[in-house]
Amino acid sequence: MSPRTPVLAIGLTLALLATACGGAGEVEEGRTADLDVATGVTDDTVRIGTHQPLTGPAAPGYAQISAGAKAVFEYVNENGGVNGRRIEYLVEDDGYDPVRTIDVTRELVASDEIFAMLGGLGTPTHSKVVDYLNKEGVPDLFVSSGALMWNAPEKSPLTYGYQVDYTKEAKIQGEFIADEFPDEKIGFFYQNDDVGEDSRAGLERYLGDEIVEEQRYESGVTEIGPQIAALKKAGADVVVCACIPTYVALAIVESERIGYRPQFVVSSIGADTETLKGLLTEFTDGAGEDAVEELLDGLIATAYLPQVGMAEDPWIGLYRKIHEDHNKDGAFTNTTVYGMVQATLFAQVLKEAGRDLTRQSLLDALESREWAGPGLVPFAASKDDHGGFAGAMVTRFHAGGEPETLREPKVTDREGGAISGFELERPDPGETEFFDGG
Amino acid sequence: MASPAPRPAADEVRPPAGPPAPVGTRARWSTVPLVVRHLVLAAGALAAVLLLIAATDTVNTMRIAAVGYSVLAIAGLQVLIGASGQVSLGHGAFMFIGAYTVALLVIRLPMLPLWVNLLITVAVSAAAGVVVGGATARLHGPYLAGATLALAVGLPSLAVRFPELLGGGNGLAFTTRGAPPALAATVSTAQWQAAAVWFTVLLALTVLATVSRGRLGRRMRAVRDDPLAAAAAGIPVGRTKVAAFVLSACCGGLAGACQGYLLGTATPSSFTLALSLSLLAALVFGGMGSLWGALWGGAALVYLEVWAEDAAHALSLGTSVTNNLPIVLFGLILIVVVLLRPDGVHGAVRDAAGAVRRAR
């Protein structure tokens, strides 16, 4: 072999690749998919899909979401379906790995030919398929994440958010803390990604110098001793926790260990008390139920959905019944309710779209009116606002009792707008149309 | 990991073509220059892959493309481990470098064509290979393995350390061009991308095969078998080791670039230690000592996982079982292969092909 042969080969590579020389990142805009189609719809079924972490690091908390949604769809199908069609709900496991999210989403769209994507879970995961879904013309409803990027009607017209975004939620926390703890020192403990960043943007609207210490954690690194010690050293009396459940529990256990008892204020993503109890039991090597409840006692959290502890709530009553009939093996937690509300909302929209169903008619129905149902705050899904739930309430957990509402639900925006009350007629399940009945 | 001592494959130690030359097509083929032979083989392989892509659906097209870049990464590892005798437990780190290089280029400089992006990626990976290889060429055995292991563990956290540039834990997302407008009606984006990936992979494999049959390949094998004897024969041991490392790093980087291009994403959680270890396991499974082993390893890496997951979900097993089934299955198959055929799947295939040839 002559020493020049590799050079020759590389030269050939260049020549051949040069034939395909447009900028790799120059994507033609403007080609919009045809939405007047009814892909995945037959006379008696409509097929939708989702990607969820049924395995992997996010599975322990979030696998219940699709279980809850599935239970509601079974209940709907048992009661005659929606406009004469049964809902077929395909759940693909992506293990919270973006590479697999891309794989299973293509499978759902190209092979299973789903009508719409419902509640794809996670920011790192779903952000990698938003462009694909919009390009393929697949409605991408109710993304299971509080990132701000789902509410971008210009860029992603088919993507609609679901849960209250991190900034709105943090604004409500910030105002509450400024009112109720005016003289206290505030610490901020956050996940080092958009969760923390967007939450800070909201908090800083209401809190300035009061924030004496900020500490972050990396998802996946469970050693948080130094961060909690720093918060203690700074003398923070209130610690705002923009964390997922695992890190809320770790923070509680760690601060207890070093004799530090701040008032925790937790975002809804980390505040599912049933999940927290399970985690605390695990992290404390099986402390009794009472001890775990005691650790959580007084925890302040934001919420926008009915809580499993609200025994009087008619929706919780219905969901508990559906859970017992269709999801017996799972736990009934706020996370389960999250999926159940998601499914209920989707069925409501589907019902509204009518028998003559296309992707366009589904989106028209979604934007046609204000949605009221299981949620505690108004739901934004209009031409210019794809934000989903628009606010939250503030609650306090009491060991062995019902959660106390510290501040009634309020709505706000993600910029400098005020936090205000709202008029919302919240219908009972009996007044809500989300299946045919009979 | 218990792996068999790398053995030279039979086709690598073919004696120099001595006189008298036999006549026939076989003989005439052997007089064609090596690089031309490899290019012809690569063109044939590309044609086969294109036919396969044309015949399958989108999902399998994507998986075939995934096999492509896995093959390239494993082939790079084969050059390092099989040919030069250095062990790397951290090749996922080079895939990380490749994927992020392409992501940054596409996002920051969208006007650059794909082939320029890939060339820049090769250059960046080569630079990383020089740095890492230069430092690790002095190490051997478990010390080398440990140093590369640290690379695989440490490098992905760069993305979290510099969130403004590298997107933090959520990573980077981008969109690349599909088929040119003239072909857009007949060729889907996925098919175009898969074809581009395999084109790149086969060209890189051609370079790799040609180099490892040439002077550098001979030197690497000499260093692997006995560094002292190699040094006594005048071979620059250190430089040869670094060269092998750089070659291998380029393959890893290019594989990562292909992955990034195909999926339109670069995310730190995709480049875990498990990826690096899987690459090594797939190499042992496919067969060390021959580039063909990389093909079997790559196919196994992609499809075993898919099948194991489908099986686990079809049987509706518990979460903890489903979590681990693909790894357990791969481990079991690896143990069986190593016990029965220490030279991997390729060894078995080669023997079978030889038996068929003798029977004729």
GROMACS .gro file of C-alpha atoms in nm, chain B residues 83-360:
model
  278
  521ALA     CA    1  -0.489  -0.441   1.687
  522SER     CA    2  -0.282  -0.226   1.923
  523GLY     CA    3  -0.361  -0.404   2.249
  524GLN     CA    4  -0.468  -0.096   2.448
  525VAL     CA    5  -0.791  -0.121   2.645
  526SER     CA    6  -1.031   0.172   2.655
  527LEU     CA    7  -1.333   0.174   2.883
  528GLY     CA    8  -1.417   0.529   2.786
  529HIS     CA    9  -1.500   0.537   2.418
  530GLY     CA   10  -1.844   0.682   2.487
  531ALA     CA   11  -1.658   1.003   2.572
  532PHE     CA   12  -1.542   1.038   2.211
  533MET     CA   13  -1.897   0.981   2.091
  534PHE     CA   14  -1.995   1.261   2.331
  535ILE     CA   15  -1.735   1.489   2.173
  536GLY     CA   16  -1.856   1.403   1.824
  537ALA     CA   17  -2.224   1.453   1.900
  538TYR     CA   18  -2.169   1.789   2.072
  539THR     CA   19  -1.936   1.911   1.798
  540VAL     CA   20  -2.198   1.844   1.533
  541ALA     CA   21  -2.473   1.992   1.750
  542LEU     CA   22  -2.279   2.314   1.808
  543LEU     CA   23  -2.181   2.343   1.442
  544VAL     CA   24  -2.538   2.296   1.320
  545ILE     CA   25  -2.676   2.542   1.574
  546ARG     CA   26  -2.406   2.809   1.553
  547LEU     CA   27  -2.301   2.774   1.188
  548PRO     CA   28  -2.606   2.639   1.006
  549MET     CA   29  -2.463   2.724   0.666
  550LEU     CA   30  -2.188   2.461   0.683
  551PRO     CA   31  -2.266   2.149   0.482
  552LEU     CA   32  -2.277   1.816   0.657
  553TRP     CA   33  -1.948   1.688   0.518
  554VAL     CA   34  -1.763   1.993   0.650
  555ASN     CA   35  -1.923   1.935   0.990
  556LEU     CA   36  -1.811   1.574   0.984
  557LEU     CA   37  -1.457   1.669   0.885
  558ILE     CA   38  -1.439   1.924   1.164
  559THR     CA   39  -1.566   1.657   1.401
  560VAL     CA   40  -1.290   1.424   1.289
  561ALA     CA   41  -1.035   1.699   1.348
  562VAL     CA   42  -1.172   1.775   1.696
  563SER     CA   43  -1.182   1.405   1.788
  564ALA     CA   44  -0.830   1.359   1.658
  565ALA     CA   45  -0.712   1.648   1.875
  566ALA     CA   46  -0.884   1.492   2.176
  567GLY     CA   47  -0.729   1.160   2.080
  568VAL     CA   48  -0.380   1.312   2.071
  569VAL     CA   49  -0.426   1.467   2.414
  570VAL     CA   50  -0.574   1.157   2.575
  571GLY     CA   51  -0.360   0.909   2.382
  572GLY     CA   52  -0.045   1.106   2.453
  573ALA     CA   53  -0.118   1.095   2.822
  574THR     CA   54  -0.226   0.732   2.833
  575ALA     CA   55   0.034   0.581   2.601
  576ARG     CA   56   0.260   0.557   2.907
  577LEU     CA   57   0.000   0.353   3.088
  578HIS     CA   58  -0.091  -0.008   3.025
  579GLY     CA   59  -0.335  -0.271   3.139
  580PRO     CA   60  -0.561  -0.176   3.429
  581TYR     CA   61  -0.405   0.171   3.464
  582LEU     CA   62  -0.496   0.258   3.107
  583ALA     CA   63  -0.844   0.115   3.159
  584GLY     CA   64  -0.884   0.324   3.472
  585ALA     CA   65  -0.773   0.646   3.303
  586THR     CA   66  -1.014   0.601   3.012
  587LEU     CA   67  -1.289   0.505   3.256
  588ALA     CA   68  -1.243   0.841   3.427
  589LEU     CA   69  -1.287   1.009   3.090
  590ALA     CA   70  -1.622   0.839   3.032
  591VAL     CA   71  -1.743   0.931   3.379
  592GLY     CA   72  -1.615   1.287   3.379
  593LEU     CA   73  -1.659   1.429   3.032
  594PRO     CA   74  -2.042   1.431   3.009
  595SER     CA   75  -2.060   1.653   3.318
  596LEU     CA   76  -1.899   1.927   3.108
  597ALA     CA   77  -2.243   1.977   2.954
  598VAL     CA   78  -2.388   2.044   3.299
  599ARG     CA   79  -2.095   2.266   3.396
  600PHE     CA   80  -2.145   2.497   3.096
  601PRO     CA   81  -2.522   2.511   3.052
  602GLU     CA   82  -2.521   2.826   2.835
  603LEU     CA   83  -2.300   2.669   2.573
  604LEU     CA   84  -2.385   2.300   2.601
  605GLY     CA   85  -2.747   2.312   2.711
  606GLY     CA   86  -2.703   2.164   3.058
  607GLY     CA   87  -2.882   1.844   3.155
  608ASN     CA   88  -3.147   1.891   2.888
  609GLY     CA   89  -2.885   1.889   2.616
  610LEU     CA   90  -2.906   2.046   2.271
  611ALA     CA   91  -3.174   1.990   2.012
  612PHE     CA   92  -3.150   2.083   1.646
  613THR     CA   93  -3.293   1.996   1.307
  614THR     CA   94  -3.091   1.900   1.003
  615ARG     CA   95  -3.180   1.905   0.637
  616GLY     CA   96  -3.332   1.601   0.477
  617ALA     CA   97  -3.311   1.490   0.116
  618PRO     CA   98  -3.252   1.763  -0.146
  619PRO     CA   99  -3.579   1.901  -0.288
  620ALA     CA  100  -3.543   1.707  -0.614
  621LEU     CA  101  -3.549   1.379  -0.423
  622ALA     CA  102  -3.781   1.478  -0.141
  623ALA     CA  103  -4.083   1.318  -0.307
  624THR     CA  104  -3.926   0.973  -0.330
  625VAL     CA  105  -3.679   0.966  -0.041
  626SER     CA  106  -3.795   1.031   0.314
  627THR     CA  107  -3.582   1.231   0.557
  628ALA     CA  108  -3.509   0.918   0.759
  629GLN     CA  109  -3.396   0.726   0.449
  630TRP     CA  110  -3.174   1.012   0.338
  631GLN     CA  111  -3.015   1.043   0.680
  632ALA     CA  112  -2.965   0.668   0.711
  633ALA     CA  113  -2.798   0.661   0.370
  634ALA     CA  114  -2.572   0.952   0.466
  635VAL     CA  115  -2.477   0.778   0.791
  636TRP     CA  116  -2.392   0.451   0.617
  637PHE     CA  117  -2.199   0.632   0.344
  638THR     CA  118  -1.986   0.798   0.611
  639VAL     CA  119  -1.949   0.477   0.809
  640LEU     CA  120  -1.842   0.269   0.510
  641LEU     CA  121  -1.589   0.529   0.396
  642ALA     CA  122  -1.442   0.540   0.744
  643LEU     CA  123  -1.432   0.162   0.756
  644THR     CA  124  -1.251   0.160   0.422
  645VAL     CA  125  -0.986   0.390   0.562
  646LEU     CA  126  -0.967   0.179   0.876
  647ALA     CA  127  -0.936  -0.152   0.689
  648THR     CA  128  -0.674  -0.012   0.454
  649VAL     CA  129  -0.469   0.138   0.734
  650SER     CA  130  -0.478  -0.172   0.949
  651ARG     CA  131  -0.356  -0.388   0.659
  652GLY     CA  132  -0.073  -0.146   0.591
  653ARG     CA  133   0.243  -0.037   0.770
  654LEU     CA  134   0.072   0.124   1.067
  655GLY     CA  135  -0.140  -0.188   1.116
  656ARG     CA  136   0.167  -0.413   1.115
  657ARG     CA  137   0.341  -0.184   1.363
  658MET     CA  138   0.037  -0.184   1.593
  659ARG     CA  139   0.024  -0.562   1.594
  660ALA     CA  140   0.395  -0.583   1.660
  661VAL     CA  141   0.360  -0.345   1.956
  662ARG     CA  142   0.062  -0.541   2.086
  663ASP     CA  143   0.240  -0.877   2.070
  664ASP     CA  144   0.567  -0.762   2.227
  665PRO     CA  145   0.654  -0.396   2.283
  666LEU     CA  146   1.018  -0.479   2.361
  667ALA     CA  147   1.070  -0.676   2.044
  668ALA     CA  148   0.892  -0.406   1.847
  669ALA     CA  149   1.117  -0.138   1.994
  670ALA     CA  150   1.423  -0.351   1.920
  671ALA     CA  151   1.305  -0.375   1.560
  672GLY     CA  152   1.304   0.003   1.535
  673ILE     CA  153   0.930   0.064   1.572
  674PRO     CA  154   0.850   0.383   1.767
  675VAL     CA  155   0.631   0.217   2.032
  676GLY     CA  156   0.491   0.533   2.191
  677ARG     CA  157   0.407   0.701   1.864
  678THR     CA  158   0.239   0.387   1.730
  679LYS     CA  159   0.023   0.362   2.040
  680VAL     CA  160  -0.080   0.726   2.012
  681ALA     CA  161  -0.155   0.682   1.642
  682ALA     CA  162  -0.382   0.388   1.722
  683PHE     CA  163  -0.555   0.592   1.991
  684VAL     CA  164  -0.611   0.886   1.757
  685LEU     CA  165  -0.748   0.661   1.482
  686SER     CA  166  -0.982   0.505   1.731
  687ALA     CA  167  -1.089   0.839   1.877
  688CYS     CA  168  -1.172   0.965   1.527
  689CYS     CA  169  -1.399   0.667   1.471
  690GLY     CA  170  -1.570   0.724   1.807
  691GLY     CA  171  -1.614   1.094   1.734
  692LEU     CA  172  -1.749   1.031   1.387
  693ALA     CA  173  -1.990   0.772   1.526
  694GLY     CA  174  -2.114   1.024   1.782
  695ALA     CA  175  -2.148   1.283   1.508
  696CYS     CA  176  -2.358   1.043   1.302
  697GLN     CA  177  -2.576   0.976   1.605
  698GLY     CA  178  -2.623   1.346   1.669
  699TYR     CA  179  -2.701   1.414   1.302
  700LEU     CA  180  -2.948   1.126   1.286
  701LEU     CA  181  -3.135   1.206   1.607
  702GLY     CA  182  -3.097   1.584   1.606
  703THR     CA  183  -2.985   1.587   1.967
  704ALA     CA  184  -2.690   1.575   2.202
  705THR     CA  185  -2.777   1.502   2.564
  706PRO     CA  186  -2.536   1.410   2.844
  707SER     CA  187  -2.759   1.129   2.971
  708SER     CA  188  -2.709   0.941   2.642
  709PHE     CA  189  -2.333   0.911   2.697
  710THR     CA  190  -2.321   0.717   3.018
  711LEU     CA  191  -2.055   0.478   3.137
  712ALA     CA  192  -2.295   0.200   3.036
  713LEU     CA  193  -2.257   0.309   2.671
  714SER     CA  194  -1.877   0.278   2.686
  715LEU     CA  195  -1.898  -0.062   2.850
  716SER     CA  196  -2.162  -0.179   2.600
  717LEU     CA  197  -1.932  -0.087   2.313
  718LEU     CA  198  -1.658  -0.301   2.462
  719ALA     CA  199  -1.898  -0.589   2.532
  720ALA     CA  200  -2.032  -0.568   2.176
  721LEU     CA  201  -1.676  -0.586   2.043
  722VAL     CA  202  -1.605  -0.903   2.242
  723PHE     CA  203  -1.940  -1.043   2.132
  724GLY     CA  204  -1.875  -0.973   1.765
  725GLY     CA  205  -1.518  -1.094   1.776
  726MET     CA  206  -1.194  -0.914   1.841
  727GLY     CA  207  -0.930  -0.919   1.576
  728SER     CA  208  -1.146  -0.845   1.275
  729LEU     CA  209  -1.349  -0.548   1.158
  730TRP     CA  210  -1.628  -0.791   1.072
  731GLY     CA  211  -1.677  -0.844   1.443
  732ALA     CA  212  -1.788  -0.481   1.467
  733LEU     CA  213  -2.078  -0.551   1.231
  734TRP     CA  214  -2.219  -0.832   1.448
  735GLY     CA  215  -2.152  -0.630   1.761
  736GLY     CA  216  -2.329  -0.321   1.626
  737ALA     CA  217  -2.632  -0.517   1.509
  738ALA     CA  218  -2.655  -0.695   1.845
  739LEU     CA  219  -2.620  -0.370   2.038
  740VAL     CA  220  -2.918  -0.211   1.863
  741TYR     CA  221  -3.152  -0.502   1.805
  742LEU     CA  222  -3.097  -0.707   2.121
  743GLU     CA  223  -3.206  -0.408   2.329
  744VAL     CA  224  -3.515  -0.350   2.117
  745TRP     CA  225  -3.615  -0.715   2.125
  746ALA     CA  226  -3.548  -0.756   2.496
  747GLU     CA  227  -3.763  -0.451   2.575
  748ASP     CA  228  -4.044  -0.566   2.352
  749ALA     CA  229  -4.029  -0.910   2.512
  750ALA     CA  230  -4.028  -0.765   2.864
  751HIS     CA  231  -4.325  -0.542   2.791
  752ALA     CA  232  -4.511  -0.816   2.605
  753LEU     CA  233  -4.476  -1.043   2.908
  754SER     CA  234  -4.579  -0.747   3.127
  755LEU     CA  235  -4.300  -0.813   3.373
  756GLY     CA  236  -4.239  -0.587   3.672
  757THR     CA  237  -4.056  -0.255   3.636
  758SER     CA  238  -3.738  -0.375   3.801
  759VAL     CA  239  -3.725  -0.678   3.569
  760THR     CA  240  -3.794  -0.472   3.258
  761ASN     CA  241  -3.529  -0.223   3.368
  762ASN     CA  242  -3.257  -0.482   3.368
  763LEU     CA  243  -3.366  -0.744   3.118
  764PRO     CA  244  -3.179  -0.605   2.815
  765ILE     CA  245  -2.853  -0.587   3.010
  766VAL     CA  246  -2.901  -0.931   3.165
  767LEU     CA  247  -2.982  -1.083   2.828
  768PHE     CA  248  -2.683  -0.920   2.663
  769GLY     CA  249  -2.460  -1.036   2.949
  770LEU     CA  250  -2.586  -1.393   2.925
  771ILE     CA  251  -2.536  -1.408   2.550
  772LEU     CA  252  -2.191  -1.256   2.593
  773ILE     CA  253  -2.095  -1.523   2.848
  774VAL     CA  254  -2.221  -1.801   2.623
  775VAL     CA  255  -2.037  -1.659   2.322
  776VAL     CA  256  -1.712  -1.618   2.514
  777LEU     CA  257  -1.734  -1.973   2.653
  778LEU     CA  258  -1.819  -2.139   2.323
  779ARG     CA  259  -1.637  -1.910   2.081
  780PRO     CA  260  -1.370  -1.691   2.237
  781ASP     CA  261  -1.322  -1.535   1.894
  782GLY     CA  262  -1.681  -1.411   1.894
  783VAL     CA  263  -1.958  -1.440   1.640
  784HIS     CA  264  -1.720  -1.358   1.359
  785GLY     CA  265  -1.507  -1.662   1.447
  786ALA     CA  266  -1.810  -1.887   1.418
  787VAL     CA  267  -1.920  -1.728   1.092
  788ARG     CA  268  -1.569  -1.760   0.947
  789ASP     CA  269  -1.544  -2.127   1.040
  790ALA     CA  270  -1.887  -2.195   0.894
  791ALA     CA  271  -1.792  -2.018   0.571
  792GLY     CA  272  -1.468  -2.217   0.560
  793ALA     CA  273  -1.656  -2.544   0.608
  794VAL     CA  274  -1.891  -2.456   0.323
  795ARG     CA  275  -1.599  -2.372   0.098
  796ARG     CA  276  -1.422  -2.701   0.176
  797ALA     CA  277  -1.738  -2.901   0.116
  798ARG     CA  278  -1.767  -2.767  -0.237
   0.00000   0.00000   0.00000
